[in-house]
mmCIF file of C-alpha atoms and ligand atoms in Angstrom:
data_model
loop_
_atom_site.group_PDB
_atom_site.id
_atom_site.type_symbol
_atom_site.label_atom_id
_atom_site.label_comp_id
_atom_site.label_asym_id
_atom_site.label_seq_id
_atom_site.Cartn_x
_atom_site.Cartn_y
_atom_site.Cartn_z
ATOM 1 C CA UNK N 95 70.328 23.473 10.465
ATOM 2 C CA UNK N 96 67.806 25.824 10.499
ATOM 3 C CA UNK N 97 66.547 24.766 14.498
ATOM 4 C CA UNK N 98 69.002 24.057 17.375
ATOM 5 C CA UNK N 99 72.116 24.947 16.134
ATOM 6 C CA UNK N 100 73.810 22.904 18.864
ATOM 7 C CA UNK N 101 71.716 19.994 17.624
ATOM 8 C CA UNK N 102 73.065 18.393 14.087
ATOM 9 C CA UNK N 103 70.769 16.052 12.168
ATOM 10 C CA UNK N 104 73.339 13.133 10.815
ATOM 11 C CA UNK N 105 71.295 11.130 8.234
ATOM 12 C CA UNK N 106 72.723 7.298 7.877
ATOM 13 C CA UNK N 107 73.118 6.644 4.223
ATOM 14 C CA UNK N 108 72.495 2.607 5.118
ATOM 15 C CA UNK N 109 68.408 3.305 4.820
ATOM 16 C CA UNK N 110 69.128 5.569 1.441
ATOM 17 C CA UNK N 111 67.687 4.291 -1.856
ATOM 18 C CA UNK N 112 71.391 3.046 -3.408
ATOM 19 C CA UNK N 113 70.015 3.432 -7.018
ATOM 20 C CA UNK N 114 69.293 6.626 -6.028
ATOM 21 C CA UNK N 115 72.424 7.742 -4.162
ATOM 22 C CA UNK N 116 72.546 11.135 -6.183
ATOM 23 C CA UNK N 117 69.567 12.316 -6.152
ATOM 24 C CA UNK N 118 69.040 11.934 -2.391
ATOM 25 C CA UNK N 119 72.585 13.249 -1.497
ATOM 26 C CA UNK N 120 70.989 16.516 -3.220
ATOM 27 C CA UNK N 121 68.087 16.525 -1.335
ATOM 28 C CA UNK N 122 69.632 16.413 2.054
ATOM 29 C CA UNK N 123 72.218 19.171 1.067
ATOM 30 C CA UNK N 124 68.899 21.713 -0.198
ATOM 31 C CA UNK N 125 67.555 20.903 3.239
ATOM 32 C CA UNK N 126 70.293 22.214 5.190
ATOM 33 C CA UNK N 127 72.449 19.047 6.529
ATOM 34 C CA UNK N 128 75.750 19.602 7.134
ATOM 35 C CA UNK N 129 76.892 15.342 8.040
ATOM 36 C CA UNK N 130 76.217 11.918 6.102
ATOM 37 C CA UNK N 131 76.662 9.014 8.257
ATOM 38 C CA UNK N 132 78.493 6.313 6.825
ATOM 39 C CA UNK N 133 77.783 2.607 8.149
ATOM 40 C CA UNK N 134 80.478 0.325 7.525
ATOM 41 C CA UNK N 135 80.066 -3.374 8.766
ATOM 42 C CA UNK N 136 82.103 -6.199 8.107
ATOM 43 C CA UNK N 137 79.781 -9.490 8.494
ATOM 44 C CA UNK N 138 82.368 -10.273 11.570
ATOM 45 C CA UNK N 139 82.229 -7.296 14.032
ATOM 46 C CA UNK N 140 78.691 -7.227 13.377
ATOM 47 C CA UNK N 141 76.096 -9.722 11.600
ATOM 48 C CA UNK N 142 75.558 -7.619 8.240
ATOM 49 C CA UNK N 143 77.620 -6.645 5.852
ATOM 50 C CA UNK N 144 77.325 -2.985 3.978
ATOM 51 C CA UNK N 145 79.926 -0.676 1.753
ATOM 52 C CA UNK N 146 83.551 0.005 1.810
ATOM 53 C CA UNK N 147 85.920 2.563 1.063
ATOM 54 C CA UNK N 148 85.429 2.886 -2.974
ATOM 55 C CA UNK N 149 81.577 3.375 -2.330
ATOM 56 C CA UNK N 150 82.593 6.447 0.239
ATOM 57 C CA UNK N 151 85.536 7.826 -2.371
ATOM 58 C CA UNK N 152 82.618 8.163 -5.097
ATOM 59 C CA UNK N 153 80.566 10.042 -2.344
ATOM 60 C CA UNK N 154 83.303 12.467 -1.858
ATOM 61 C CA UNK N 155 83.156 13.246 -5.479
ATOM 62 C CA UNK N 156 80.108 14.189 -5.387
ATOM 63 C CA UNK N 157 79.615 15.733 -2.350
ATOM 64 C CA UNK N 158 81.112 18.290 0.403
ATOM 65 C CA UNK N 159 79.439 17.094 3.486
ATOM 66 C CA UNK N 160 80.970 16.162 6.438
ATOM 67 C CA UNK N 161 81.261 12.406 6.215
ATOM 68 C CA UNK N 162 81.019 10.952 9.398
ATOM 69 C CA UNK N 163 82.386 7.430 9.493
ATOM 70 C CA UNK N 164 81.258 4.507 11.815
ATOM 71 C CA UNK N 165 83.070 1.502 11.374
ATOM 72 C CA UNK N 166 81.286 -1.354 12.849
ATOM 73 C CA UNK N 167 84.504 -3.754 11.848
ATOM 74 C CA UNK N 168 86.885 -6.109 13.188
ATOM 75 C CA UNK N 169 90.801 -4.711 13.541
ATOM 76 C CA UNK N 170 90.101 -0.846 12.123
ATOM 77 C CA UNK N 171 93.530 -0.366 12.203
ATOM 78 C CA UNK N 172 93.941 -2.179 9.126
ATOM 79 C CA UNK N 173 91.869 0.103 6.873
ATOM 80 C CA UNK N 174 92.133 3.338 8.727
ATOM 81 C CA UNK N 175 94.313 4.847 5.889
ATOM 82 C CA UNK N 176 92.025 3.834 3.279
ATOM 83 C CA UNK N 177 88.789 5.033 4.844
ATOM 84 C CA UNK N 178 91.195 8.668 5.062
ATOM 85 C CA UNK N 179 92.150 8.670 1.779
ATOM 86 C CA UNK N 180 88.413 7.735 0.411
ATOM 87 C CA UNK N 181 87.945 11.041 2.074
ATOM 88 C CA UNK N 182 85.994 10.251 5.115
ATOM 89 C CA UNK N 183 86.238 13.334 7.557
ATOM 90 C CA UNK N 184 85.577 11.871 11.186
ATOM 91 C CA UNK N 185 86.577 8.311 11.427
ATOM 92 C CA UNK N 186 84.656 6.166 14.340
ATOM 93 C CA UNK N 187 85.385 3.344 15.699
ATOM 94 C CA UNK N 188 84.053 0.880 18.325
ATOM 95 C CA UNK N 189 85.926 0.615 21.604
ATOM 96 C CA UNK N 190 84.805 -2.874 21.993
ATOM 97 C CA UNK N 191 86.618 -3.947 18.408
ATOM 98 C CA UNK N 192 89.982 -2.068 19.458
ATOM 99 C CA UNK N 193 92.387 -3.497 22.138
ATOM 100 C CA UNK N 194 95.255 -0.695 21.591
ATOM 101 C CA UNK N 195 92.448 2.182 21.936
ATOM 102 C CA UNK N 196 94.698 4.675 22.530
ATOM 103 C CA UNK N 197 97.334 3.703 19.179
ATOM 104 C CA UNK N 198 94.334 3.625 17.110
ATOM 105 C CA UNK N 199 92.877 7.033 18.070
ATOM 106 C CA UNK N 200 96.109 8.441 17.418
ATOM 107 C CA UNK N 201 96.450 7.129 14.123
ATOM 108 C CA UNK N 202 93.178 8.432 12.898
ATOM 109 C CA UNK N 203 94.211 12.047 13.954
ATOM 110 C CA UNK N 204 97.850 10.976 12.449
ATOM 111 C CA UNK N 205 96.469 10.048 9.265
ATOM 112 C CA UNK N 206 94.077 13.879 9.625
ATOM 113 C CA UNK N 207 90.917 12.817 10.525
ATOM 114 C CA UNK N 208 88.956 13.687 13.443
ATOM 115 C CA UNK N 209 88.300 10.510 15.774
ATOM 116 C CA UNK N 210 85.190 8.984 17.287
ATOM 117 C CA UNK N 211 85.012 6.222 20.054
ATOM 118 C CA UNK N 212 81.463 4.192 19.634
ATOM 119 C CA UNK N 213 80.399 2.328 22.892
ATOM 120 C CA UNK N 214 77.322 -0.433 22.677
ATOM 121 C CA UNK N 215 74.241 -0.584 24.694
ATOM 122 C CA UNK N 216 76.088 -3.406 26.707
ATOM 123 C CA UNK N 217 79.159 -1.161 27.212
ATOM 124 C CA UNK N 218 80.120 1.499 30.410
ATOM 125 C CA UNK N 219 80.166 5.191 29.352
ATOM 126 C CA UNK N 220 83.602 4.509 32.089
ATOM 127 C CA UNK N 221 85.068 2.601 29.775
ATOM 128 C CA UNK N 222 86.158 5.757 27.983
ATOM 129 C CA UNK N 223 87.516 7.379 30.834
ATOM 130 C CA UNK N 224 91.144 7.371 29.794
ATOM 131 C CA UNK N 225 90.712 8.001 26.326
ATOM 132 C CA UNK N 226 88.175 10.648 26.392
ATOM 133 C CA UNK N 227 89.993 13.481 26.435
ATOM 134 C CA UNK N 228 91.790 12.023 23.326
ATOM 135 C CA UNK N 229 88.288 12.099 21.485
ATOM 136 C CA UNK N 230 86.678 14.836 18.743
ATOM 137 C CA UNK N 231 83.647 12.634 19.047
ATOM 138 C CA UNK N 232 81.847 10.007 21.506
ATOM 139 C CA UNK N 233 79.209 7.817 20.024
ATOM 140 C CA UNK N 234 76.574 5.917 22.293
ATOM 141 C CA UNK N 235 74.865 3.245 20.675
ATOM 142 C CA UNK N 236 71.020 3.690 20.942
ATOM 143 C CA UNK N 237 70.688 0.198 19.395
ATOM 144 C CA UNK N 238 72.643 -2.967 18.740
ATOM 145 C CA UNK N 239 75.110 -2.286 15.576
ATOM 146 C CA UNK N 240 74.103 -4.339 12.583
ATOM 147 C CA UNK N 241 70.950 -2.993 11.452
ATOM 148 C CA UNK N 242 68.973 0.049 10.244
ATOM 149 C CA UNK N 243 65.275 0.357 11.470
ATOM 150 C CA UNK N 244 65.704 -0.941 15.102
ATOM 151 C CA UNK N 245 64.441 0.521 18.600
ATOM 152 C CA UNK N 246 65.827 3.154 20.673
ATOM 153 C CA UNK N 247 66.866 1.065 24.102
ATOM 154 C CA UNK N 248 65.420 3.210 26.824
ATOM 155 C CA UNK N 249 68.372 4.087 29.364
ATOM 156 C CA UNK N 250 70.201 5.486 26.433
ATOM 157 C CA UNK N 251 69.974 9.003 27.675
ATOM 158 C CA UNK N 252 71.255 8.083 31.100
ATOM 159 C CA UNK N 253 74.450 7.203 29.053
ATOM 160 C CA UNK N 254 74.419 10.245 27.368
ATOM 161 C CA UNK N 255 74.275 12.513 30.484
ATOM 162 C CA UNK N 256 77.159 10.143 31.629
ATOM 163 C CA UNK N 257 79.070 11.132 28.612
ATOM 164 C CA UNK N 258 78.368 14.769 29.052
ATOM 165 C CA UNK N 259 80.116 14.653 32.357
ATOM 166 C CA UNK N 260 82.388 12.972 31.802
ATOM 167 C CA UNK N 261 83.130 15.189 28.277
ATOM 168 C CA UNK N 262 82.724 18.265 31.039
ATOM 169 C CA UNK N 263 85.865 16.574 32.941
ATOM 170 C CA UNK N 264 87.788 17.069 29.536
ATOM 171 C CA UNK N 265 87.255 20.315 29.257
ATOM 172 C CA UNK N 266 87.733 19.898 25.872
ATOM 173 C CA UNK N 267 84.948 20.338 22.828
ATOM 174 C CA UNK N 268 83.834 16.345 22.183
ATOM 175 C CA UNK N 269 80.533 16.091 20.091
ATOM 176 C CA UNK N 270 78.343 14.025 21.602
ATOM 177 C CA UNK N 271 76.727 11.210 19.212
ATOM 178 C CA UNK N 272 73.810 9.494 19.419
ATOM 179 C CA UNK N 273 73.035 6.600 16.743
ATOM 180 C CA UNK N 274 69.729 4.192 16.902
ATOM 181 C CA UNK N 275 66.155 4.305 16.405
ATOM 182 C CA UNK N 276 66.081 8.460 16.216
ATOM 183 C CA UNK N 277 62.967 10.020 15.140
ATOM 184 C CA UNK N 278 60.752 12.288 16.032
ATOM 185 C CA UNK N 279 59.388 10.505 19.289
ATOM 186 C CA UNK N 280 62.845 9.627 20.494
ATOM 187 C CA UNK N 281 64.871 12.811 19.298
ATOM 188 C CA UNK N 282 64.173 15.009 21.932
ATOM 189 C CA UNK N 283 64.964 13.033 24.935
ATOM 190 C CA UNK N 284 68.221 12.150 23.530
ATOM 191 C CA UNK N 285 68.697 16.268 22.763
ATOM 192 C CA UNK N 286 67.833 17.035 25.913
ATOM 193 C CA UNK N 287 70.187 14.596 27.238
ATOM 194 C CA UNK N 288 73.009 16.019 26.258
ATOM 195 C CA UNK N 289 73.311 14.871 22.459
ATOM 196 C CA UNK N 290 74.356 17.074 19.980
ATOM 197 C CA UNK N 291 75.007 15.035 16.443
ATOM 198 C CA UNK N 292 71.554 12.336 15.867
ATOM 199 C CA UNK N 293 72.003 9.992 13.576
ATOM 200 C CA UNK N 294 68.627 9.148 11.817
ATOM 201 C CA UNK N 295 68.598 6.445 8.863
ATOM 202 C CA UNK N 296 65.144 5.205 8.850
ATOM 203 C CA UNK N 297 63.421 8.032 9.843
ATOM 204 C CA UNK N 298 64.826 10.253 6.920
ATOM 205 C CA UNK N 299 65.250 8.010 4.009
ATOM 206 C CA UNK N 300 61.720 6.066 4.892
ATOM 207 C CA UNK N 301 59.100 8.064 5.332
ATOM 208 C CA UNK N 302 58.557 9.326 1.710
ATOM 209 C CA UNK N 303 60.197 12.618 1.482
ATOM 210 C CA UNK N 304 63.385 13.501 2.700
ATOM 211 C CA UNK N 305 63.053 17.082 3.071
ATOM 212 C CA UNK N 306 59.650 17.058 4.891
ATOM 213 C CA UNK N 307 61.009 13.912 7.177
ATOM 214 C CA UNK N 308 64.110 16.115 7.981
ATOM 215 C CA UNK N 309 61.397 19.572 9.125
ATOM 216 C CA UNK N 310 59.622 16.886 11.836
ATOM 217 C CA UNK N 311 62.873 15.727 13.337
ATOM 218 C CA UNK N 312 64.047 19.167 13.528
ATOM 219 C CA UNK N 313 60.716 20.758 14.465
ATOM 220 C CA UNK N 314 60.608 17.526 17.428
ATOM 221 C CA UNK N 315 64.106 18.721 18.760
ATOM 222 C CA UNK N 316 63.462 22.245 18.945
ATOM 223 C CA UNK N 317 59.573 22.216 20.222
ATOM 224 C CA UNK N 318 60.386 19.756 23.089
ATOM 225 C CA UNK N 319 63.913 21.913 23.724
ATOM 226 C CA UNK N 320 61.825 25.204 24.569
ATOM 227 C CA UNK N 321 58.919 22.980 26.621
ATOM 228 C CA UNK N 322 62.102 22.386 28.930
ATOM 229 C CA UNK N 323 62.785 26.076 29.157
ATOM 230 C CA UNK N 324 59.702 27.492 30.211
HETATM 231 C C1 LIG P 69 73.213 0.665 13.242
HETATM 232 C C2 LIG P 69 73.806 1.853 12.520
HETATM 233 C C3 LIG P 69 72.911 3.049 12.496
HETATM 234 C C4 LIG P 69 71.642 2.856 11.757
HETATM 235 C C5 LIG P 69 70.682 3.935 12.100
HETATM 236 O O1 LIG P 69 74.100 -0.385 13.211
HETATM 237 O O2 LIG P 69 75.014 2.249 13.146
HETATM 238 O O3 LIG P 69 73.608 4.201 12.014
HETATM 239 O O4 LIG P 69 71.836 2.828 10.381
HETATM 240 O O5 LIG P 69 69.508 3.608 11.475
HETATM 241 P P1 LIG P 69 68.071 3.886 12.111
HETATM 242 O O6 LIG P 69 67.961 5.380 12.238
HETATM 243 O O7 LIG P 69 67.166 3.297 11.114
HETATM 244 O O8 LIG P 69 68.031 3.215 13.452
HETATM 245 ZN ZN1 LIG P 70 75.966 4.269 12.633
#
């Protein structure tokens, strides 16, 4: 990205025009993202229901960004492999979904993928104290899963700074992952919190051109990053 380059703009395909899926993927890469977030939901784990595995393997056809995978389902362990082998790069999934944490992380790096842990608003950044160190990414939910187009739940930052701590206890390199309600207004504060990969759906795919939505998300991040310096 041409701003922050510790700051990555993730855009989440789920607010994408789907007869367009082509077209737009094209328009993201000319503007300089490197990471398509992937929504998948299951009508159990959460209310909606979204795309699966052959949607992401035609993706990887067509495209070599880094897709970043957030499974919002039920019992991931089940269709781990098949999510891998559709070609998703970093599989995520939700600590409150997985009761053998640990087994599943391992199985995502088993299977070559890198692996996320996704915590919701309800959910204790210390719940991921024993696995952390485990992790290639940590994802705080900025809204309840289930829905593009939601608001950012102030006190998500606090959980980020958690998460940088307790990421600076690792002393390991976790990306930090922020996923909810991003735009322009709420961008910054999360940067400045700690995030470094923002997942934006509504605010890139809505606003009437993707390119031009991208610039004022990236322009937001890096203005409000140098205010803090001076
Ligand atoms: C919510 C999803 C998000 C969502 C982001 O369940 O995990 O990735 O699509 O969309 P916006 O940016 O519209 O909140
Ligand atoms: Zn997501």
């Amino acid at each position: 990205m041409k701003t922050d380059s510790r700051v990555k703009i993730a855009p989440s395909l789920l607010a994408a025009d789907f007869s367009h899926l082509h077209d737009q993927i094209r328009q993201l890469e000319t503007a300089g993202v490197e990471w398509l977030h992937l929504d998948i939901m299951d009508g159990h784990f959460v209310p909606n229901i979204s795309f699966g595995p052959p949607v992401i393997a035609s993706l990887r056809l067509e495209t070599k960004l880094f897709l970043d995978t957030h499974l919002m389902i039920d019992d991931p362990d089940r269709h781990l492999q098949a999510f891998r082998e559709a070609g998703s790069d970093c599989i995520t999934v939700h600590q409150e979904a997985c009761p053998h944490l640990h087994r599943t992380v391992t199985r995502i790096r088993e299977l070559g993928a890198k692996a996320g842990v996704a915590i919701n608003p309800a959910t204790p950044v210390s719940t991921l104290r024993e696995i952390a160190g485990e992790l290639d990414l940590i994802l705080i939910m900025s809204v309840n899963p289930g829905f593009g187009g939601q608001r950012y739940i102030p006190g998500s930052a606090e959980k980020l700074r958690e998460a940088r701590e307790l990421i600076a206890k690792t002393g390991k390199h976790i990306l930090l992952e922020i996923d909810g309600g991003i735009d322009a207004q709420t961008a910054p504060e999360a940067a400045r919190a700690g995030a470094n990969v923002l997942v934006a759906g509504t605010s890139v795919f809505r606003q009437g051109n993707i390119a031009k939505a991208l610039k004022l998300l990236e322009e937001s991040i890096s203005r409000r990053t140098s205010e803090k310096q001076k």
